[in-house]
mmCIF file of C-alpha atoms and ligand atoms in Angstrom:
data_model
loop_
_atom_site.group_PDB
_atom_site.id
_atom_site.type_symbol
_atom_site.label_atom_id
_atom_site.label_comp_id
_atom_site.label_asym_id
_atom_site.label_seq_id
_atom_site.Cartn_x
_atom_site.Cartn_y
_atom_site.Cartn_z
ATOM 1 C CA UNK A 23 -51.518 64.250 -178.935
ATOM 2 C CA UNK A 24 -48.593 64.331 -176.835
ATOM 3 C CA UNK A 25 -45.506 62.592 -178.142
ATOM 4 C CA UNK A 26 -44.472 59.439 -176.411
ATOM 5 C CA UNK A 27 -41.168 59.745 -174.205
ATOM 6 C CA UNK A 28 -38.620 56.906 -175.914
ATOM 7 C CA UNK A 29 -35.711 55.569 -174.684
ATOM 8 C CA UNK A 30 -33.632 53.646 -177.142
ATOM 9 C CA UNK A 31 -30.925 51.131 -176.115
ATOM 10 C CA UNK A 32 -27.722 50.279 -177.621
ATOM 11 C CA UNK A 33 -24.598 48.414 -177.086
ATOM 12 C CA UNK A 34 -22.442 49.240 -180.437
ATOM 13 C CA UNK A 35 -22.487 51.684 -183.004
ATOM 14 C CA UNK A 36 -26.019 52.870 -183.067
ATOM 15 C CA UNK A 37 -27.264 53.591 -186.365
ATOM 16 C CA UNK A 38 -30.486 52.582 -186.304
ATOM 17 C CA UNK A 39 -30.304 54.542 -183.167
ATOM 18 C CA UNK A 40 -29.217 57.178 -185.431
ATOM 19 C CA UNK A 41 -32.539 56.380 -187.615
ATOM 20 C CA UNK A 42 -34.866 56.891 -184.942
ATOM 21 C CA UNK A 43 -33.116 60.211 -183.506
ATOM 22 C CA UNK A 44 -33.160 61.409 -187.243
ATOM 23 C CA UNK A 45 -37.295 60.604 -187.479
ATOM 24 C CA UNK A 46 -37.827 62.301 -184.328
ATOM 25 C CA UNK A 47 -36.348 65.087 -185.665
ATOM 26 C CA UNK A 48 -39.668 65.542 -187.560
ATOM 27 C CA UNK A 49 -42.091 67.962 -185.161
ATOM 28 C CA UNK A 50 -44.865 65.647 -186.399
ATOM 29 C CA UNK A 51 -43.037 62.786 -185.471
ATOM 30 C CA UNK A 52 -45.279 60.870 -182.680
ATOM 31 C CA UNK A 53 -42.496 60.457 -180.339
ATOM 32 C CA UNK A 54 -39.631 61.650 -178.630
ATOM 33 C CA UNK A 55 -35.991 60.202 -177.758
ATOM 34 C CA UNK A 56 -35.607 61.424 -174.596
ATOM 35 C CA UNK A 57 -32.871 59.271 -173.492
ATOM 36 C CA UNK A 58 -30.238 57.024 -175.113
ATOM 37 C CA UNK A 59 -29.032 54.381 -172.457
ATOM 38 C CA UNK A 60 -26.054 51.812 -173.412
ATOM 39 C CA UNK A 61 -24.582 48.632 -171.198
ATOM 40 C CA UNK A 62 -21.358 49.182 -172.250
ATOM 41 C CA UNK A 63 -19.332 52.957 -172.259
ATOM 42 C CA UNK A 64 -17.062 52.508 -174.708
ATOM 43 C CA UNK A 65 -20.257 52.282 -177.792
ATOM 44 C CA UNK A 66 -19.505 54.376 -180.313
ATOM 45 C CA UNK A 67 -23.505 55.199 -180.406
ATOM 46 C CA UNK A 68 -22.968 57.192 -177.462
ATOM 47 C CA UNK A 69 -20.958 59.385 -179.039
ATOM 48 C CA UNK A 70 -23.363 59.922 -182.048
ATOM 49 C CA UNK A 71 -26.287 60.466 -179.829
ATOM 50 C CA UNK A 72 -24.720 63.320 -177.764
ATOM 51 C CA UNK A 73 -23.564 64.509 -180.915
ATOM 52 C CA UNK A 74 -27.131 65.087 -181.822
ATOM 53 C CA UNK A 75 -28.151 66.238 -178.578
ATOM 54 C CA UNK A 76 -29.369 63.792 -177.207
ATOM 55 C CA UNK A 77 -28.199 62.802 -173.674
ATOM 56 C CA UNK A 78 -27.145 59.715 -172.850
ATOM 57 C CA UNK A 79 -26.415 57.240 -169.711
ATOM 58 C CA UNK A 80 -24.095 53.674 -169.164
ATOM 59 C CA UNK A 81 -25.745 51.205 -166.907
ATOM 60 C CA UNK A 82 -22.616 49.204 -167.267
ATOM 61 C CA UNK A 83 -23.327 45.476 -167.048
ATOM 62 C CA UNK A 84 -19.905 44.433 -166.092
ATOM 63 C CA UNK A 85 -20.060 46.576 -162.852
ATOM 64 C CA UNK A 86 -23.540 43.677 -161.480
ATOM 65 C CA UNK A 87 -21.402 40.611 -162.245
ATOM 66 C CA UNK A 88 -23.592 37.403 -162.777
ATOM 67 C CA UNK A 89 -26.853 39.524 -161.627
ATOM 68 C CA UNK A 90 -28.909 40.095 -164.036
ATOM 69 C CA UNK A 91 -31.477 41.679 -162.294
ATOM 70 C CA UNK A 92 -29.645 43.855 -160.151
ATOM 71 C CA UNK A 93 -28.233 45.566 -163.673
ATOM 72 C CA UNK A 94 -32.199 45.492 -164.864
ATOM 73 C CA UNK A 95 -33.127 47.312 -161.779
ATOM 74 C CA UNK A 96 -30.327 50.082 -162.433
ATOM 75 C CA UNK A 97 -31.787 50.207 -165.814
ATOM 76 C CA UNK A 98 -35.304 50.540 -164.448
ATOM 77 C CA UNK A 99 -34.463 53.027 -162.542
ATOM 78 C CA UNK A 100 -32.796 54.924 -165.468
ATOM 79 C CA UNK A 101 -35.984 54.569 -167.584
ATOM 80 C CA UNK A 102 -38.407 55.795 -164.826
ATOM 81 C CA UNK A 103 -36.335 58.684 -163.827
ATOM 82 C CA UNK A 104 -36.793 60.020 -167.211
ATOM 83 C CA UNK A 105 -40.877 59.237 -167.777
ATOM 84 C CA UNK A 106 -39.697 56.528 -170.234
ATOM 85 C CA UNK A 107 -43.076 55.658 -172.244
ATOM 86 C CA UNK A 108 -41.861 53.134 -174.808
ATOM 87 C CA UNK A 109 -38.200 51.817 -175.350
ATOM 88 C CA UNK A 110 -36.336 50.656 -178.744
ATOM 89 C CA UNK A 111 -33.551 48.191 -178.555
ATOM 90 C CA UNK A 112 -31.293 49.207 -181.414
ATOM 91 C CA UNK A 113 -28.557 46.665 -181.456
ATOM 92 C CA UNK A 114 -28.676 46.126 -177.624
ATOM 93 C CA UNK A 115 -26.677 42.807 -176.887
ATOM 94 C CA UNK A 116 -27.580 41.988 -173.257
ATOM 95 C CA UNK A 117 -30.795 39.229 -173.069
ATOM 96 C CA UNK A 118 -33.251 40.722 -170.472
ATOM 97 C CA UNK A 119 -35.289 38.698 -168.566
ATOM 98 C CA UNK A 120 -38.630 38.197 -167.836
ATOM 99 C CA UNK A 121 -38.545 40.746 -164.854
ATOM 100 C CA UNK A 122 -37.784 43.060 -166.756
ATOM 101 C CA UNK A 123 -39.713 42.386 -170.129
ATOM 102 C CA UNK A 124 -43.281 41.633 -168.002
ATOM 103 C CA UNK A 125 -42.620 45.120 -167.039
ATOM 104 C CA UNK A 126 -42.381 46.398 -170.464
ATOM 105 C CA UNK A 127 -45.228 44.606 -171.904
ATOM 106 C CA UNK A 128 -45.643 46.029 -175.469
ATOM 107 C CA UNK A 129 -43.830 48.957 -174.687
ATOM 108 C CA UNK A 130 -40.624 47.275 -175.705
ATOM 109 C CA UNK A 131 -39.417 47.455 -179.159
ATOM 110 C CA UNK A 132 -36.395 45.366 -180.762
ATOM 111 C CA UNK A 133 -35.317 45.050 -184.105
ATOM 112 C CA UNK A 134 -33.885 41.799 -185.476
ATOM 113 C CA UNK A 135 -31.383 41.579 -188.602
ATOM 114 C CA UNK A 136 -33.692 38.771 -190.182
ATOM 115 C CA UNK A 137 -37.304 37.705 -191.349
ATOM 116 C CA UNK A 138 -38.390 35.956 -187.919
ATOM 117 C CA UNK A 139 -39.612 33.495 -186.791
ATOM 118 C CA UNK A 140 -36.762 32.284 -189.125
ATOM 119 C CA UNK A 141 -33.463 32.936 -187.949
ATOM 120 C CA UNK A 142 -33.605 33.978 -184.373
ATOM 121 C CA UNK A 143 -30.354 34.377 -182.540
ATOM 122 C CA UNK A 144 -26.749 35.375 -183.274
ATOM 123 C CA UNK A 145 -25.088 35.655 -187.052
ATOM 124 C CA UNK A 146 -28.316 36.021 -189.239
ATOM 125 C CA UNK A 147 -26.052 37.008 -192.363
ATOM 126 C CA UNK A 148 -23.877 33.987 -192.376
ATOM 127 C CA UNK A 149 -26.281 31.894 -191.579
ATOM 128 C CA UNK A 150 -28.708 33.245 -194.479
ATOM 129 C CA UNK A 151 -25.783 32.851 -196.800
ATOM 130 C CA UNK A 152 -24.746 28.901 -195.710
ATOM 131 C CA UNK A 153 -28.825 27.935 -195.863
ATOM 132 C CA UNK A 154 -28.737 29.303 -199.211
ATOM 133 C CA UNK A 155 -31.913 31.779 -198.698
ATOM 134 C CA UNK A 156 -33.069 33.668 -201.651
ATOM 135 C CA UNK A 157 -34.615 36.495 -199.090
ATOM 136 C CA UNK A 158 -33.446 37.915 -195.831
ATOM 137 C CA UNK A 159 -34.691 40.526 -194.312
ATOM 138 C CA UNK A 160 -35.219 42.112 -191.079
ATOM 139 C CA UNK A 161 -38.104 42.316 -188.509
ATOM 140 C CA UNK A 162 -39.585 44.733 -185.635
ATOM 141 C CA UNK A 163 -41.325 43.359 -183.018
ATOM 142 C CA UNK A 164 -42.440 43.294 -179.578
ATOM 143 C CA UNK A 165 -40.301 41.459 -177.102
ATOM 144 C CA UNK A 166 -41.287 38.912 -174.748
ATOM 145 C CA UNK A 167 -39.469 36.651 -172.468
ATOM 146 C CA UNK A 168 -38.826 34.527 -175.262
ATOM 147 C CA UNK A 169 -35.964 35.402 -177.475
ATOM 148 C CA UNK A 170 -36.653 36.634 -180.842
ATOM 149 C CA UNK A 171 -40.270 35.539 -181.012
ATOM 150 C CA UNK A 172 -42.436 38.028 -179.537
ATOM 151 C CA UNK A 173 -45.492 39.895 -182.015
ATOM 152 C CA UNK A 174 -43.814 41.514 -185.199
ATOM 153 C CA UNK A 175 -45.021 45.282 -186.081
ATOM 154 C CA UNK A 176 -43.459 45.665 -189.193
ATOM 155 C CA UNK A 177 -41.000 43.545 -191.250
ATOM 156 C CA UNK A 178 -39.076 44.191 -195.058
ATOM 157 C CA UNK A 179 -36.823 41.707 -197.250
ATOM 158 C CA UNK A 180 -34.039 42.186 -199.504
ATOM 159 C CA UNK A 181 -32.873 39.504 -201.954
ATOM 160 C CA UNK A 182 -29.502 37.360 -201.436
ATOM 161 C CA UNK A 183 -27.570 37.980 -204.616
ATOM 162 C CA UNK A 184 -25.395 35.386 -205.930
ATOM 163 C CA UNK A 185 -22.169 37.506 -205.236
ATOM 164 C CA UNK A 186 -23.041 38.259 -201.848
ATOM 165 C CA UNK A 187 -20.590 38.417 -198.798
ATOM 166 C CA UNK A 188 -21.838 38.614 -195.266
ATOM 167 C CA UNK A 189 -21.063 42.287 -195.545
ATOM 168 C CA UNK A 190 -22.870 42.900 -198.455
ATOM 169 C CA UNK A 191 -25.572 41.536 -197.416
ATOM 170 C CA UNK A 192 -25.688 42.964 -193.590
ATOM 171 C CA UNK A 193 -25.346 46.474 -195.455
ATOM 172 C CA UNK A 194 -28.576 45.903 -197.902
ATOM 173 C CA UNK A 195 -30.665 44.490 -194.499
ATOM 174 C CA UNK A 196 -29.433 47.672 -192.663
ATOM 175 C CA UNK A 197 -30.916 49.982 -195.167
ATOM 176 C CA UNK A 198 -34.205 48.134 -194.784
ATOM 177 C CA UNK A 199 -34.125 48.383 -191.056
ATOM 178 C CA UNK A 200 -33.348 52.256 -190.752
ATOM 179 C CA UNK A 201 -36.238 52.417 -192.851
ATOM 180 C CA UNK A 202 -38.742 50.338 -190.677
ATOM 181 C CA UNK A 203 -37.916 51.100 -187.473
ATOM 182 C CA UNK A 204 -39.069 54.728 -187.604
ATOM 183 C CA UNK A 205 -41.680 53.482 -189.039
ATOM 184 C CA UNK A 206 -42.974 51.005 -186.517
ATOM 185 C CA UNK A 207 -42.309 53.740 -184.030
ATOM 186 C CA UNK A 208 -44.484 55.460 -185.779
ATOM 187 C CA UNK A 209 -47.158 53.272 -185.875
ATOM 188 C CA UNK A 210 -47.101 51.964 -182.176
ATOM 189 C CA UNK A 211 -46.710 55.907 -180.954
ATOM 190 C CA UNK A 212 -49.797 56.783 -182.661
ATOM 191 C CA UNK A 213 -51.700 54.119 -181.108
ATOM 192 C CA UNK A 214 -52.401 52.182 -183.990
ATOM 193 C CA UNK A 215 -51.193 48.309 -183.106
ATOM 194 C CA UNK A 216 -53.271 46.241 -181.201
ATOM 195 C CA UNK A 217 -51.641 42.773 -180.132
ATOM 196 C CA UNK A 218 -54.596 40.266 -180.317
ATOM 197 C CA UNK A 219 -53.771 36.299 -179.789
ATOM 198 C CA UNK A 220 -50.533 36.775 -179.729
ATOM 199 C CA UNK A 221 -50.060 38.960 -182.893
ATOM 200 C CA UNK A 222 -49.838 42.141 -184.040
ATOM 201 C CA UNK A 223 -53.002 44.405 -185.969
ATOM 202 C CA UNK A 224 -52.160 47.040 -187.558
ATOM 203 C CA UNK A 225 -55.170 49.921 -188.108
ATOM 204 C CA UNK A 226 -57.301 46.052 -187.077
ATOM 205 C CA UNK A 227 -55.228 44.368 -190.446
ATOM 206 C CA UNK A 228 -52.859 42.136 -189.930
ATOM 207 C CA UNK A 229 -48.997 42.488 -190.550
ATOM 208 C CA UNK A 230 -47.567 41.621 -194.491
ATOM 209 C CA UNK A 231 -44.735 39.311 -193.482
ATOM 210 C CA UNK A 232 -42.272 37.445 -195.771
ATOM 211 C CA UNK A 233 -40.721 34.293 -193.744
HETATM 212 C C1 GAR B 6 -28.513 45.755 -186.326
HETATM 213 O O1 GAR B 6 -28.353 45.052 -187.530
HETATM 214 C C2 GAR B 6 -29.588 45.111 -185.462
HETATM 215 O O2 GAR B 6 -30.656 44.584 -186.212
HETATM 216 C C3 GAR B 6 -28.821 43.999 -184.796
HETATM 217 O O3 GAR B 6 -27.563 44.576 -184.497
HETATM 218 C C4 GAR B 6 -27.277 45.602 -185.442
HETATM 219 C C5 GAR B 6 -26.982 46.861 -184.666
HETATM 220 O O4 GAR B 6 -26.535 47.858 -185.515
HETATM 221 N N1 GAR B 6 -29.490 43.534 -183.631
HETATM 222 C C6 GAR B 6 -29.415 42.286 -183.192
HETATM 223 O O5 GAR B 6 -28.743 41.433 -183.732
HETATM 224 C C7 GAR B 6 -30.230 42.014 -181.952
HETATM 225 N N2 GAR B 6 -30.208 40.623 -181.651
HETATM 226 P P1 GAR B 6 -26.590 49.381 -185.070
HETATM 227 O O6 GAR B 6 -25.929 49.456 -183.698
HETATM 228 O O7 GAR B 6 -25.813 50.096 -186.115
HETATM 229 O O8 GAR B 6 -28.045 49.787 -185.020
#
């Protein structure tokens, strides 16, 4: 089977961009990163990718002011210049909006530094810490227009220790998520997750989730 064309997105330092180019790597590896696209040129991801040969682009936000869609279409274009199949937010910061996600109907992949549906948004680690959770975690999924709550594909937890720090703790997640990314990349380029009501199947079972 041919490998699916991927196009992963970043806005900062890009390791589990770094993940994903690694798995690829593999010859059996379902998929391809054909492109590495960022929103803002001075991510240090960029320089990582190129570094593995990968080539990049900036569709720099700043340069669309308030226009959200006018910096999705530059993106589009991007994407379809390149035969983009399937794309993999990896620390991408920007919110897209529906325009863009309709278009990308599960063939748009984020990962999320926490077990959703529980902590969606900004600061996962802190807040995991302050609400005193006993597991954290991190979740892939399928993005929708709404933020953070689209079908999950494959999800892991860590404990919170009692001596953890924010840092401590965003270092254990990040382990599980350069872990799980490849593999839901895996799993979606082979074919093998069907979204039915609303949720994901995985070979028709559903997906072991912790939250
Ligand atoms: C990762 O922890 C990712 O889950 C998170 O940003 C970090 C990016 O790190 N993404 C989000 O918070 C998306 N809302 P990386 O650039 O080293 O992959």
């Amino acid at each position: 089977m041919a490998r699916k064309r991927v196009a992963v997105l970043i806005s900062g330092r890009g390791s589990n961009m770094v993940a994903l180019i690694e798995a690829a790597k593999e010859p059996s590896f379902p998929a391809e990163i054909v492109r590495v696209v960022s929103n803002d040129p001075s991510a240090q991801g960029l320089q990582r990718a190129e570094a593995s040969g990968i080539r990049t682009a900036v569709v720099d936000h700043r340069t669309f002011g308030k226009d959200r869609e006018a910096f999705e279409r530059a993106l589009q274009g991007e994407l379809e210049a390149n035969g983009t199949e399937l794309i993999c937010l990896a620390g991408f910061m920007r919110l897209l909006t529906p325009w863009f996600v309709t278009r990308w109907t599960e063939r748009l992949i984020n990962i999320h530094p926490a077990l959703l549906p529980d902590l969606k948004g900004l600061h996962t680690h802190a807040r995991a810490l302050t609400e005193g959770r006993k597991w954290h975690g991190a979740t892939v999924h399928f993005v929708v227009p709404e933020m953070d709550a689209g079908p999950i594909i494959r999800q892991a937890r860590v404990p919170v220790l009692a001596d953890d720090t924010e840092e401590k703790l965003a270092a254990r997640v990040l382990e599980v998520e350069h872990r799980i990314y490849p593999e839901a990349l895996r799993l979606v380029s082979e074919g093998r997750v069907q979204v039915v009501g609303g949720a994901c199947l995985v070979d028709g079972k559903p997906v072991e989730t912790f939250s």
